[in-house]
Amino acid sequence: RVQQWAVSFGKEIAALSARYSGAKLLQKKYKDVEGVVTIEEVNGEELVKRFAEEMEEMLGRKMKSVKRLAEAAEDADLYHEYNETMEFDYFNALLINTVDEDGNAVPLGGEFPLEGNEHFNKLPVNTQMSNIQVPTNVYNRPDILNGAYMSEALNEVFIDNFQKDPTLTWQYFGSSTGFFRLYPIQWIPDENGVVTFDCRNRNYIQAATSPKDVVIVVDVSGSMKGLRLTIAKHTINTILDTLGENDFVNIIAYSDYVRYVEPCFKGTLVQADLDNREHFKLLVEELHVKGEGKVKNAMKESFKILNEVLGQGSLCNQAIMLITDGAMEDFQEVFEEFNWPERRVRVFTYLIGREMTFADNVKWIACNNKYYTHVSTLADVQENVMEYLHVLSRPMVINHDHDIIWTEAYMDSVQLFNTQAQSLLLMTSVAMPVFSKKKETLSHGILLGVVGTDVALRELMRLAPRYKVN
Ligand SMILES: *[C@@H]1O[C@H](CO)[C@@H](O)[C@H](O)[C@H]1NC(C)=O
């Protein structure tokens, strides 16, 4: 798979270079130097093949490092006994080198000499240690403290990996409990709302699930007005954030009738790449409520799409996300027709609001498909949406399917938070899921998180220099 990816990447670069070099310009220049130069034929295919091999070698090294991290994390968890009353001072990324009025290091701060490092875009870092980012809403929970303590074991591997492959950049462990251990230590100015940063939102969450087909069904009937609609929209956006370019998605809104938020995508699923996700978010923002909620037709439509794309999109992970404050219609027959007896499509229900006037039917769906969460405030959304990823990743967890994944390119977040950032840097992530190996959890499978490393696309470009492909 790496080779395939590298070949297509190499070809893309070749095509781009050809476009930009301007064949005419070359012709003219050639006239000036005719007689002085000789021309040597270059076999383009050979060249691309060689780039591909070099990329494969380079990425292979990264994969080895990531595998070492995954093994270390699984062992660390295996030998760690959970301690509900644990106290543990980890180093918090936002407090590194922060002092109080008396000049003493603040709790969780620590003192670390930082040095500008070429490998980290000249950012000041300390390569002796990693530190931890924790979103405020899960600050100092026992599971975070236990995870932070347990994952200290990774420090050694981070350093060792970096020594073995100095081209490595950021290495991380993103825990499914919500903390993020990042190597090396760096200084992050807290001015861009980093405190609310939740590593589980980042795209390497793709590492934790296989590709999926998702239809989001949202109730826009009259009762969904005000805060309910706001929570519903936030839930949709949060779900969209968990999807990547390996996933396929569509969004259906229903009241008296069923409509696609993007009519051009009627009856099908589209790739959940960044463009489509952003496009959906804009359309969702425009949703208004009106009329009565006729959920039956909306569910029927969703099952139909998923049936149609079967074998076309992502093979076996299909889900419908139903977001509503209660269903007035009984729609058992829809399930009978489309989803029984295999229950191939998983239906996740997000029930919005505090009081549940018409919730019985929705509860029925939940009971018959098992997945049901109650979302009454905006703050609930994140945790509830994360739950579905755990369900979808379960088969993979049980099979201990350690698939290496490559995420789509994204901006280096550390760069984004750094005011001195000279240029935006595109990165891709090489990541791998980490599972619990404890005997008592082996049978139902527990996903501990994801380990990975970032690779700058610039590194890859360096292997296929422009002048060679012109
Ligand atoms: C749990 O952690 C607390 C605080 O760090 C410690 O006092 C206690 O001995 C630990 N319990 C076990 C069973 O290790």
Tab-separated table of C-alpha atoms and ligand atoms in Angstrom:
chain	number	residue	atom	x	y	z
A	1	ARG	CA	0.000	0.000	0.000
A	2	VAL	CA	2.864	2.347	0.785
A	3	GLN	CA	4.402	1.738	-2.587
A	4	GLN	CA	1.109	2.373	-4.339
A	5	TRP	CA	0.681	5.579	-2.447
A	6	ALA	CA	4.234	6.660	-3.129
A	7	VAL	CA	3.920	5.955	-6.845
A	8	SER	CA	0.785	8.023	-7.164
A	9	PHE	CA	2.379	10.768	-5.098
A	10	GLY	CA	5.445	10.751	-7.336
A	11	LYS	CA	3.318	10.955	-10.447
A	12	GLU	CA	1.410	13.852	-9.048
A	13	ILE	CA	4.601	15.758	-8.404
A	14	ALA	CA	5.847	14.980	-11.881
A	15	ALA	CA	2.632	16.274	-13.414
A	16	LEU	CA	2.719	19.461	-11.352
A	17	SER	CA	6.319	20.151	-12.204
A	18	ALA	CA	5.689	19.659	-15.879
A	19	ARG	CA	2.870	22.150	-15.721
A	20	TYR	CA	4.905	24.801	-13.966
A	21	SER	CA	8.197	24.457	-15.767
A	22	GLY	CA	6.838	25.895	-18.981
A	23	ALA	CA	8.064	23.898	-21.908
A	24	LYS	CA	8.332	26.991	-24.102
A	25	LEU	CA	10.752	28.700	-21.785
A	26	LEU	CA	12.969	25.661	-21.853
A	27	GLN	CA	12.943	25.625	-25.631
A	28	LYS	CA	14.091	29.213	-25.785
A	29	LYS	CA	16.807	28.690	-23.242
A	30	TYR	CA	17.968	25.664	-25.130
A	31	LYS	CA	18.517	27.768	-28.268
A	32	ASP	CA	20.906	30.004	-26.309
A	33	VAL	CA	23.071	27.142	-25.261
A	34	GLU	CA	22.750	24.880	-28.300
A	35	GLY	CA	26.104	23.399	-29.188
A	36	VAL	CA	27.382	23.701	-25.653
A	37	VAL	CA	25.118	21.136	-24.076
A	38	THR	CA	24.340	17.550	-24.875
A	39	ILE	CA	20.997	15.982	-24.263
A	40	GLU	CA	20.554	12.835	-22.277
A	41	GLU	CA	17.304	10.935	-22.337
A	42	VAL	CA	15.731	10.264	-18.958
A	43	ASN	CA	13.371	7.403	-18.447
A	44	GLY	CA	10.483	9.034	-16.620
A	45	GLU	CA	9.004	5.803	-15.434
A	46	GLU	CA	12.326	4.680	-13.991
A	47	LEU	CA	12.646	7.995	-12.215
A	48	VAL	CA	9.210	7.773	-10.642
A	49	LYS	CA	9.910	4.208	-9.619
A	50	ARG	CA	13.095	5.276	-7.901
A	51	PHE	CA	11.327	8.083	-6.035
A	52	ALA	CA	8.727	5.565	-4.982
A	53	GLU	CA	11.379	3.237	-3.629
A	54	GLU	CA	13.087	6.008	-1.732
A	55	MET	CA	9.784	7.145	-0.266
A	56	GLU	CA	8.904	3.618	0.681
A	57	GLU	CA	12.192	3.232	2.473
A	58	MET	CA	11.732	6.500	4.310
A	59	LEU	CA	8.162	5.748	5.306
A	60	GLY	CA	9.130	2.210	6.274
A	61	ARG	CA	11.486	3.663	8.872
A	62	LYS	CA	8.664	5.782	10.280
A	63	MET	CA	6.421	2.727	10.463
A	64	LYS	CA	9.040	0.852	12.457
A	65	SER	CA	9.191	3.686	14.965
A	66	VAL	CA	5.421	3.772	15.273
A	67	LYS	CA	5.283	0.001	15.821
A	68	ARG	CA	7.832	0.311	18.620
A	69	LEU	CA	5.616	2.949	20.244
A	70	ALA	CA	2.519	0.764	19.961
A	71	GLU	CA	4.260	-2.221	21.564
A	72	ALA	CA	5.638	-0.088	24.388
A	73	ALA	CA	2.229	1.469	25.070
A	74	GLU	CA	0.489	-1.911	25.150
A	75	ASP	CA	3.083	-3.366	27.521
A	76	ALA	CA	2.954	-0.321	29.768
A	77	ASP	CA	-0.797	-0.702	30.053
A	78	LEU	CA	-0.553	-4.445	30.625
A	79	TYR	CA	1.679	-4.014	33.654
A	80	HIS	CA	-0.112	-0.984	35.054
A	81	GLU	CA	-2.669	-1.550	37.751
A	82	TYR	CA	-5.433	1.023	37.717
A	83	ASN	CA	-5.448	3.231	40.825
A	84	GLU	CA	-8.618	5.216	41.406
A	85	THR	CA	-6.983	7.507	43.993
A	86	MET	CA	-3.772	8.061	42.079
A	87	GLU	CA	-1.957	11.350	42.386
A	88	PHE	CA	0.550	12.083	39.699
A	89	ASP	CA	2.331	15.194	38.477
A	90	TYR	CA	2.715	15.016	34.741
A	91	PHE	CA	4.165	17.879	32.725
A	92	ASN	CA	1.383	19.935	31.223
A	93	ALA	CA	2.251	21.391	27.825
A	94	LEU	CA	0.572	24.677	28.671
A	95	LEU	CA	2.462	25.166	31.923
A	96	ILE	CA	5.968	24.192	30.863
A	97	ASN	CA	8.506	26.702	32.253
A	98	THR	CA	5.767	28.830	33.814
A	99	VAL	CA	6.695	30.431	37.144
A	100	ASP	CA	4.636	32.058	39.905
A	101	GLU	CA	5.282	35.536	41.363
A	102	ASP	CA	8.151	34.199	43.449
A	103	GLY	CA	9.836	32.693	40.432
A	104	ASN	CA	9.045	29.103	41.375
A	105	ALA	CA	7.808	26.588	38.829
A	106	VAL	CA	4.009	26.223	38.982
A	107	PRO	CA	2.497	22.779	39.682
A	108	LEU	CA	2.697	20.562	36.557
A	109	GLY	CA	5.079	23.174	35.077
A	110	GLY	CA	8.639	21.947	35.481
A	111	GLU	CA	11.786	23.597	34.176
A	112	PHE	CA	13.106	22.511	30.828
A	113	PRO	CA	15.874	24.131	28.821
A	114	LEU	CA	14.530	24.570	25.290
A	115	GLU	CA	16.699	24.838	22.211
A	116	GLY	CA	15.842	25.759	18.645
A	117	ASN	CA	15.938	22.546	16.612
A	118	GLU	CA	16.249	22.186	12.852
A	119	HIS	CA	14.044	19.110	12.805
A	120	PHE	CA	11.206	20.966	14.416
A	121	ASN	CA	11.159	23.970	12.156
A	122	LYS	CA	13.554	25.807	14.463
A	123	LEU	CA	11.005	25.722	17.280
A	124	PRO	CA	12.530	25.647	20.754
A	125	VAL	CA	12.173	22.062	22.037
A	126	ASN	CA	13.581	19.711	24.649
A	127	THR	CA	14.262	16.264	23.209
A	128	GLN	CA	14.760	14.568	26.593
A	129	MET	CA	11.063	14.325	27.431
A	130	SER	CA	7.482	14.422	26.249
A	131	ASN	CA	4.681	16.438	27.800
A	132	ILE	CA	0.947	16.201	27.999
A	133	GLN	CA	-1.939	18.231	26.654
A	134	VAL	CA	-5.245	17.828	28.419
A	135	PRO	CA	-8.461	19.539	27.369
A	136	THR	CA	-9.902	21.435	30.330
A	137	ASN	CA	-13.091	19.404	30.549
A	138	VAL	CA	-11.239	16.229	31.439
A	139	TYR	CA	-8.536	17.815	33.577
A	140	ASN	CA	-7.154	15.571	36.351
A	141	ARG	CA	-9.710	12.802	36.118
A	142	PRO	CA	-8.391	9.491	37.576
A	143	ASP	CA	-8.327	7.825	34.146
A	144	ILE	CA	-6.244	10.705	32.774
A	145	LEU	CA	-3.792	10.497	35.687
A	146	ASN	CA	-3.479	6.735	35.311
A	147	GLY	CA	-2.950	7.100	31.570
A	148	ALA	CA	-0.390	9.856	31.995
A	149	TYR	CA	1.483	7.764	34.561
A	150	MET	CA	1.349	4.595	32.503
A	151	SER	CA	2.453	6.299	29.278
A	152	GLU	CA	5.607	7.728	30.899
A	153	ALA	CA	7.114	4.489	29.615
A	154	LEU	CA	6.987	5.959	26.124
A	155	ASN	CA	9.615	8.626	26.858
A	156	GLU	CA	12.394	6.113	26.451
A	157	VAL	CA	11.008	4.921	23.112
A	158	PHE	CA	10.474	8.463	21.822
A	159	ILE	CA	14.122	9.286	22.493
A	160	ASP	CA	15.381	5.992	21.126
A	161	ASN	CA	13.315	6.384	17.949
A	162	PHE	CA	14.628	9.887	17.429
A	163	GLN	CA	18.213	8.666	17.792
A	164	LYS	CA	17.645	5.827	15.344
A	165	ASP	CA	15.898	8.050	12.807
A	166	PRO	CA	16.806	11.721	13.182
A	167	THR	CA	14.384	12.645	10.401
A	168	LEU	CA	11.500	11.873	12.770
A	169	THR	CA	9.489	14.891	13.821
A	170	TRP	CA	6.647	14.872	16.351
A	171	GLN	CA	5.818	11.537	17.990
A	172	TYR	CA	2.674	11.137	20.025
A	173	PHE	CA	0.293	8.999	21.996
A	174	GLY	CA	-3.321	10.208	21.743
A	175	SER	CA	-5.249	8.497	24.504
A	176	SER	CA	-8.901	7.598	24.071
A	177	THR	CA	-9.442	9.174	27.479
A	178	GLY	CA	-8.579	12.505	25.906
A	179	PHE	CA	-5.010	13.402	26.806
A	180	PHE	CA	-2.256	13.734	24.274
A	181	ARG	CA	1.387	12.940	25.019
A	182	LEU	CA	3.649	14.749	22.593
A	183	TYR	CA	7.411	14.420	22.096
A	184	PRO	CA	9.522	16.515	22.225
A	185	ILE	CA	8.611	19.130	24.799
A	186	GLN	CA	7.859	22.444	23.168
A	187	TRP	CA	6.577	25.756	24.301
A	188	ILE	CA	3.002	26.542	23.270
A	189	PRO	CA	1.732	30.061	23.868
A	190	ASP	CA	-1.749	29.854	25.300
A	191	GLU	CA	-3.484	32.473	23.249
A	192	ASN	CA	-5.408	30.564	20.634
A	193	GLY	CA	-7.689	28.495	22.790
A	194	VAL	CA	-5.336	25.530	22.856
A	195	VAL	CA	-6.769	24.690	26.258
A	196	THR	CA	-9.898	23.397	24.595
A	197	PHE	CA	-7.852	21.379	22.117
A	198	ASP	CA	-8.978	17.754	22.246
A	199	CYS	CA	-6.608	15.372	20.546
A	200	ARG	CA	-9.459	13.023	19.782
A	201	ASN	CA	-10.737	15.541	17.248
A	202	ARG	CA	-7.634	15.308	15.183
A	203	ASN	CA	-7.682	13.341	12.012
A	204	TYR	CA	-5.527	10.480	13.200
A	205	ILE	CA	-8.674	9.233	14.880
A	206	GLN	CA	-9.029	7.473	11.551
A	207	ALA	CA	-6.436	5.090	12.877
A	208	ALA	CA	-8.926	3.827	15.384
A	209	THR	CA	-11.662	2.809	12.966
A	210	SER	CA	-11.808	1.221	9.576
A	211	PRO	CA	-13.323	3.227	6.741
A	212	LYS	CA	-17.004	3.900	7.325
A	213	ASP	CA	-20.183	4.900	5.524
A	214	VAL	CA	-22.201	7.334	7.575
A	215	VAL	CA	-25.605	8.887	6.966
A	216	ILE	CA	-26.457	11.670	9.390
A	217	VAL	CA	-30.205	12.117	9.792
A	218	VAL	CA	-31.307	15.278	11.552
A	219	ASP	CA	-34.756	16.213	12.752
A	220	VAL	CA	-35.627	19.807	11.741
A	221	SER	CA	-39.268	19.770	12.817
A	222	GLY	CA	-40.750	22.628	14.865
A	223	SER	CA	-39.953	21.138	18.261
A	224	MET	CA	-36.223	21.280	17.501
A	225	LYS	CA	-36.101	25.060	17.773
A	226	GLY	CA	-33.618	27.101	19.811
A	227	LEU	CA	-31.009	25.326	21.894
A	228	ARG	CA	-32.011	21.917	20.537
A	229	LEU	CA	-31.154	22.951	17.006
A	230	THR	CA	-27.891	24.463	18.238
A	231	ILE	CA	-26.965	21.197	19.970
A	232	ALA	CA	-28.043	19.200	16.909
A	233	LYS	CA	-25.836	21.307	14.632
A	234	HIS	CA	-22.918	20.985	17.010
A	235	THR	CA	-23.433	17.214	17.091
A	236	ILE	CA	-23.353	17.050	13.287
A	237	ASN	CA	-20.176	19.119	13.148
A	238	THR	CA	-18.544	16.949	15.786
A	239	ILE	CA	-19.450	13.808	13.858
A	240	LEU	CA	-18.070	15.362	10.658
A	241	ASP	CA	-14.821	16.088	12.505
A	242	THR	CA	-14.384	12.389	13.227
A	243	LEU	CA	-14.512	11.536	9.520
A	244	GLY	CA	-11.641	11.524	7.059
A	245	GLU	CA	-11.019	10.941	3.407
A	246	ASN	CA	-11.371	7.165	3.834
A	247	ASP	CA	-14.960	7.645	4.932
A	248	PHE	CA	-18.153	8.392	3.036
A	249	VAL	CA	-21.001	10.536	4.275
A	250	ASN	CA	-24.261	12.309	3.532
A	251	ILE	CA	-26.677	14.416	5.579
A	252	ILE	CA	-30.459	14.186	5.424
A	253	ALA	CA	-32.798	16.623	7.177
A	254	TYR	CA	-36.434	15.778	7.769
A	255	SER	CA	-39.624	17.400	8.940
A	256	ASP	CA	-42.844	16.797	6.960
A	257	TYR	CA	-40.647	15.732	4.107
A	258	VAL	CA	-37.132	14.414	3.550
A	259	ARG	CA	-34.452	16.526	1.966
A	260	TYR	CA	-30.736	16.315	1.391
A	261	VAL	CA	-28.869	19.287	2.818
A	262	GLU	CA	-26.927	19.247	-0.447
A	263	PRO	CA	-29.420	18.391	-3.221
A	264	CYS	CA	-26.566	17.626	-5.629
A	265	PHE	CA	-25.560	14.684	-3.412
A	266	LYS	CA	-29.057	13.187	-3.536
A	267	GLY	CA	-29.215	9.426	-3.131
A	268	THR	CA	-25.521	8.763	-2.690
A	269	LEU	CA	-22.578	9.152	-0.343
A	270	VAL	CA	-19.654	11.486	-0.896
A	271	GLN	CA	-16.081	11.222	0.265
A	272	ALA	CA	-15.667	12.858	3.670
A	273	ASP	CA	-12.611	14.840	2.630
A	274	LEU	CA	-11.917	18.283	4.019
A	275	ASP	CA	-13.700	20.128	1.195
A	276	ASN	CA	-16.909	18.135	1.516
A	277	ARG	CA	-16.875	18.317	5.304
A	278	GLU	CA	-16.506	22.098	5.200
A	279	HIS	CA	-19.204	22.323	2.557
A	280	PHE	CA	-21.592	20.310	4.731
A	281	LYS	CA	-20.833	22.481	7.746
A	282	LEU	CA	-21.855	25.616	5.870
A	283	LEU	CA	-25.120	24.005	4.769
A	284	VAL	CA	-25.881	22.691	8.251
A	285	GLU	CA	-25.440	26.196	9.626
A	286	GLU	CA	-28.339	27.254	7.362
A	287	LEU	CA	-30.821	24.666	8.642
A	288	HIS	CA	-34.143	25.977	9.986
A	289	VAL	CA	-36.915	24.201	11.815
A	290	LYS	CA	-40.544	23.866	10.694
A	291	GLY	CA	-43.432	21.414	10.662
A	292	GLU	CA	-43.798	17.906	11.961
A	293	GLY	CA	-41.078	15.284	12.175
A	294	LYS	CA	-41.756	12.298	9.890
A	295	VAL	CA	-38.809	10.147	10.704
A	296	LYS	CA	-39.943	6.992	8.896
A	297	ASN	CA	-39.232	8.225	5.390
A	298	ALA	CA	-35.900	9.693	6.425
A	299	MET	CA	-34.776	6.361	7.872
A	300	LYS	CA	-36.027	4.535	4.788
A	301	GLU	CA	-34.015	6.846	2.546
A	302	SER	CA	-30.881	6.347	4.667
A	303	PHE	CA	-31.073	2.563	4.573
A	304	LYS	CA	-31.602	2.752	0.813
A	305	ILE	CA	-28.454	4.816	0.245
A	306	LEU	CA	-26.388	2.502	2.404
A	307	ASN	CA	-27.725	-0.553	0.610
A	308	GLU	CA	-26.925	0.974	-2.728
A	309	VAL	CA	-23.340	1.883	-1.969
A	310	LEU	CA	-22.597	-1.474	-0.375
A	311	GLY	CA	-19.416	-2.796	-1.889
A	312	GLN	CA	-18.723	0.558	-3.409
A	313	GLY	CA	-17.854	2.726	-0.450
A	314	SER	CA	-16.209	1.380	2.660
A	315	LEU	CA	-17.119	-2.231	3.034
A	316	CYS	CA	-18.616	-3.209	6.291
A	317	ASN	CA	-18.774	-0.258	8.642
A	318	GLN	CA	-22.122	1.360	7.976
A	319	ALA	CA	-23.887	3.647	10.383
A	320	ILE	CA	-26.871	5.948	10.602
A	321	MET	CA	-26.650	8.803	13.103
A	322	LEU	CA	-30.137	9.878	14.047
A	323	ILE	CA	-30.336	13.259	15.780
A	324	THR	CA	-33.784	14.073	17.149
A	325	ASP	CA	-35.725	15.136	20.231
A	326	GLY	CA	-38.195	12.310	19.866
A	327	ALA	CA	-39.901	10.354	17.140
A	328	MET	CA	-43.671	10.470	16.836
A	329	GLU	CA	-43.962	7.642	14.382
A	330	ASP	CA	-43.424	4.010	15.071
A	331	PHE	CA	-41.021	2.765	12.473
A	332	GLN	CA	-40.312	-0.829	13.332
A	333	GLU	CA	-41.330	-1.837	9.818
A	334	VAL	CA	-38.480	0.177	8.327
A	335	PHE	CA	-36.029	-1.822	10.381
A	336	GLU	CA	-37.788	-5.048	9.506
A	337	GLU	CA	-37.567	-4.265	5.826
A	338	PHE	CA	-34.001	-2.975	5.683
A	339	ASN	CA	-31.945	-4.030	8.638
A	340	TRP	CA	-33.215	-7.283	10.042
A	341	PRO	CA	-32.176	-9.912	10.811
A	342	GLU	CA	-28.476	-9.106	10.201
A	343	ARG	CA	-28.495	-5.566	11.652
A	344	ARG	CA	-25.688	-4.752	9.296
A	345	VAL	CA	-26.231	-1.020	9.658
A	346	ARG	CA	-25.634	0.357	13.130
A	347	VAL	CA	-28.011	3.062	14.201
A	348	PHE	CA	-26.731	5.571	16.753
A	349	THR	CA	-29.360	7.752	18.292
A	350	TYR	CA	-28.608	11.163	19.743
A	351	LEU	CA	-31.607	12.254	21.707
A	352	ILE	CA	-31.536	16.005	22.163
A	353	GLY	CA	-33.156	17.846	25.066
A	354	ARG	CA	-33.948	17.294	28.714
A	355	GLU	CA	-37.583	16.258	28.683
A	356	MET	CA	-38.548	13.338	26.522
A	357	THR	CA	-42.105	13.742	25.442
A	358	PHE	CA	-42.040	11.500	22.442
A	359	ALA	CA	-38.931	9.608	23.260
A	360	ASP	CA	-40.478	6.159	23.479
A	361	ASN	CA	-40.084	5.374	19.819
A	362	VAL	CA	-36.538	6.585	19.807
A	363	LYS	CA	-35.800	4.459	22.838
A	364	TRP	CA	-37.217	1.585	20.920
A	365	ILE	CA	-34.663	2.095	18.133
A	366	ALA	CA	-31.953	2.359	20.675
A	367	CYS	CA	-32.972	-0.787	22.508
A	368	ASN	CA	-33.153	-2.718	19.293
A	369	ASN	CA	-29.855	-1.463	18.010
A	370	LYS	CA	-28.168	-0.887	21.334
A	371	TYR	CA	-26.693	2.556	20.768
A	372	TYR	CA	-28.461	5.417	22.373
A	373	THR	CA	-27.211	8.560	24.053
A	374	HIS	CA	-28.947	11.457	25.633
A	375	VAL	CA	-27.492	14.873	24.800
A	376	SER	CA	-28.879	17.704	26.869
A	377	THR	CA	-26.113	20.302	26.809
A	378	LEU	CA	-23.479	21.460	24.337
A	379	ALA	CA	-20.806	20.149	26.685
A	380	ASP	CA	-22.173	16.599	26.339
A	381	VAL	CA	-21.687	16.479	22.602
A	382	GLN	CA	-18.011	15.596	22.440
A	383	GLU	CA	-18.158	12.642	24.831
A	384	ASN	CA	-21.299	11.276	23.225
A	385	VAL	CA	-19.969	11.408	19.714
A	386	MET	CA	-16.709	9.754	20.756
A	387	GLU	CA	-18.726	6.821	22.034
A	388	TYR	CA	-19.703	5.797	18.515
A	389	LEU	CA	-16.059	5.518	17.481
A	390	HIS	CA	-15.502	3.024	20.243
A	391	VAL	CA	-18.394	0.937	19.022
A	392	LEU	CA	-17.249	1.027	15.404
A	393	SER	CA	-13.662	0.240	16.302
A	394	ARG	CA	-14.649	-2.790	18.372
A	395	PRO	CA	-14.352	-5.464	15.673
A	396	MET	CA	-10.910	-4.165	14.850
A	397	VAL	CA	-9.990	-4.097	18.507
A	398	ILE	CA	-11.114	-7.643	19.088
A	399	ASN	CA	-9.158	-8.886	16.087
A	400	HIS	CA	-6.171	-6.805	17.191
A	401	ASP	CA	-5.988	-5.474	13.718
A	402	HIS	CA	-2.936	-3.237	13.905
A	403	ASP	CA	-3.360	-1.393	10.692
A	404	ILE	CA	-0.930	1.377	9.935
A	405	ILE	CA	-2.789	4.335	8.536
A	406	TRP	CA	-1.813	7.464	6.664
A	407	THR	CA	-3.959	10.442	7.354
A	408	GLU	CA	-4.817	13.127	4.874
A	409	ALA	CA	-2.508	16.120	4.837
A	410	TYR	CA	-3.160	18.730	7.473
A	411	MET	CA	-1.525	21.770	9.019
A	412	ASP	CA	0.890	21.083	11.810
A	413	SER	CA	-1.092	22.220	14.835
A	414	VAL	CA	1.963	23.099	16.851
A	415	GLN	CA	2.960	25.387	14.020
A	416	LEU	CA	-0.476	26.931	13.964
A	417	PHE	CA	-0.227	27.788	17.624
A	418	ASN	CA	3.182	29.289	17.214
A	419	THR	CA	3.178	32.996	16.523
A	420	GLN	CA	6.610	32.844	14.938
A	421	ALA	CA	5.503	30.323	12.367
A	422	GLN	CA	7.239	31.361	9.180
A	423	SER	CA	5.228	29.184	6.897
A	424	LEU	CA	2.400	26.783	7.193
A	425	LEU	CA	3.631	23.270	7.015
A	426	LEU	CA	1.625	20.422	5.556
A	427	MET	CA	1.911	17.180	7.450
A	428	THR	CA	0.669	13.666	7.166
A	429	SER	CA	0.456	11.311	10.115
A	430	VAL	CA	1.645	7.711	10.297
A	431	ALA	CA	-0.410	6.187	13.065
A	432	MET	CA	-1.423	2.916	14.659
A	433	PRO	CA	-4.070	1.924	17.188
A	434	VAL	CA	-3.086	0.701	20.650
A	435	PHE	CA	-5.171	-1.988	22.366
A	436	SER	CA	-5.391	-3.295	25.877
A	437	LYS	CA	-3.691	-6.664	26.226
A	438	LYS	CA	-5.088	-7.302	29.702
A	439	LYS	CA	-6.667	-10.740	29.998
A	440	GLU	CA	-9.928	-9.499	31.450
A	441	THR	CA	-10.542	-7.093	28.550
A	442	LEU	CA	-9.167	-9.157	25.695
A	443	SER	CA	-12.482	-10.679	24.682
A	444	HIS	CA	-14.398	-7.437	24.245
A	445	GLY	CA	-11.463	-5.314	23.216
A	446	ILE	CA	-10.460	-1.945	24.567
A	447	LEU	CA	-8.917	0.753	22.453
A	448	LEU	CA	-6.360	2.657	24.519
A	449	GLY	CA	-5.545	5.240	21.881
A	450	VAL	CA	-3.354	5.881	18.917
A	451	VAL	CA	0.391	6.292	18.553
A	452	GLY	CA	1.950	8.011	15.616
A	453	THR	CA	4.399	10.393	14.114
A	454	ASP	CA	4.001	13.347	11.824
A	455	VAL	CA	5.759	13.435	8.489
A	456	ALA	CA	6.154	16.770	6.745
A	457	LEU	CA	5.118	16.542	3.111
A	458	ARG	CA	8.154	18.708	2.497
A	459	GLU	CA	10.282	15.704	3.546
A	460	LEU	CA	8.624	13.621	0.853
A	461	MET	CA	8.989	16.341	-1.755
A	462	ARG	CA	12.697	16.430	-1.046
A	463	LEU	CA	12.943	12.870	-2.338
A	464	ALA	CA	11.491	13.904	-5.681
A	465	PRO	CA	13.281	17.137	-6.529
A	466	ARG	CA	11.612	19.335	-9.100
A	467	TYR	CA	14.647	19.734	-11.357
A	468	LYS	CA	14.763	16.006	-11.889
A	469	VAL	CA	11.218	15.667	-13.104
A	470	ASN	CA	11.119	18.744	-15.358
B	1	LIG	C1	-2.826	4.845	44.690
B	1	LIG	O1	-2.279	6.147	44.640
B	1	LIG	C2	-2.170	6.766	45.898
B	1	LIG	C3	-1.718	8.196	45.668
B	1	LIG	O2	-0.648	8.283	44.761
B	1	LIG	C4	-1.225	5.976	46.780
B	1	LIG	O3	-1.119	6.595	48.050
B	1	LIG	C5	-1.741	4.552	46.917
B	1	LIG	O4	-0.822	3.767	47.653
B	1	LIG	C6	-1.985	3.938	45.546
B	1	LIG	N1	-2.628	2.642	45.696
B	1	LIG	C7	-2.151	1.514	45.187
B	1	LIG	C8	-2.961	0.309	45.389
B	1	LIG	O5	-1.083	1.478	44.582
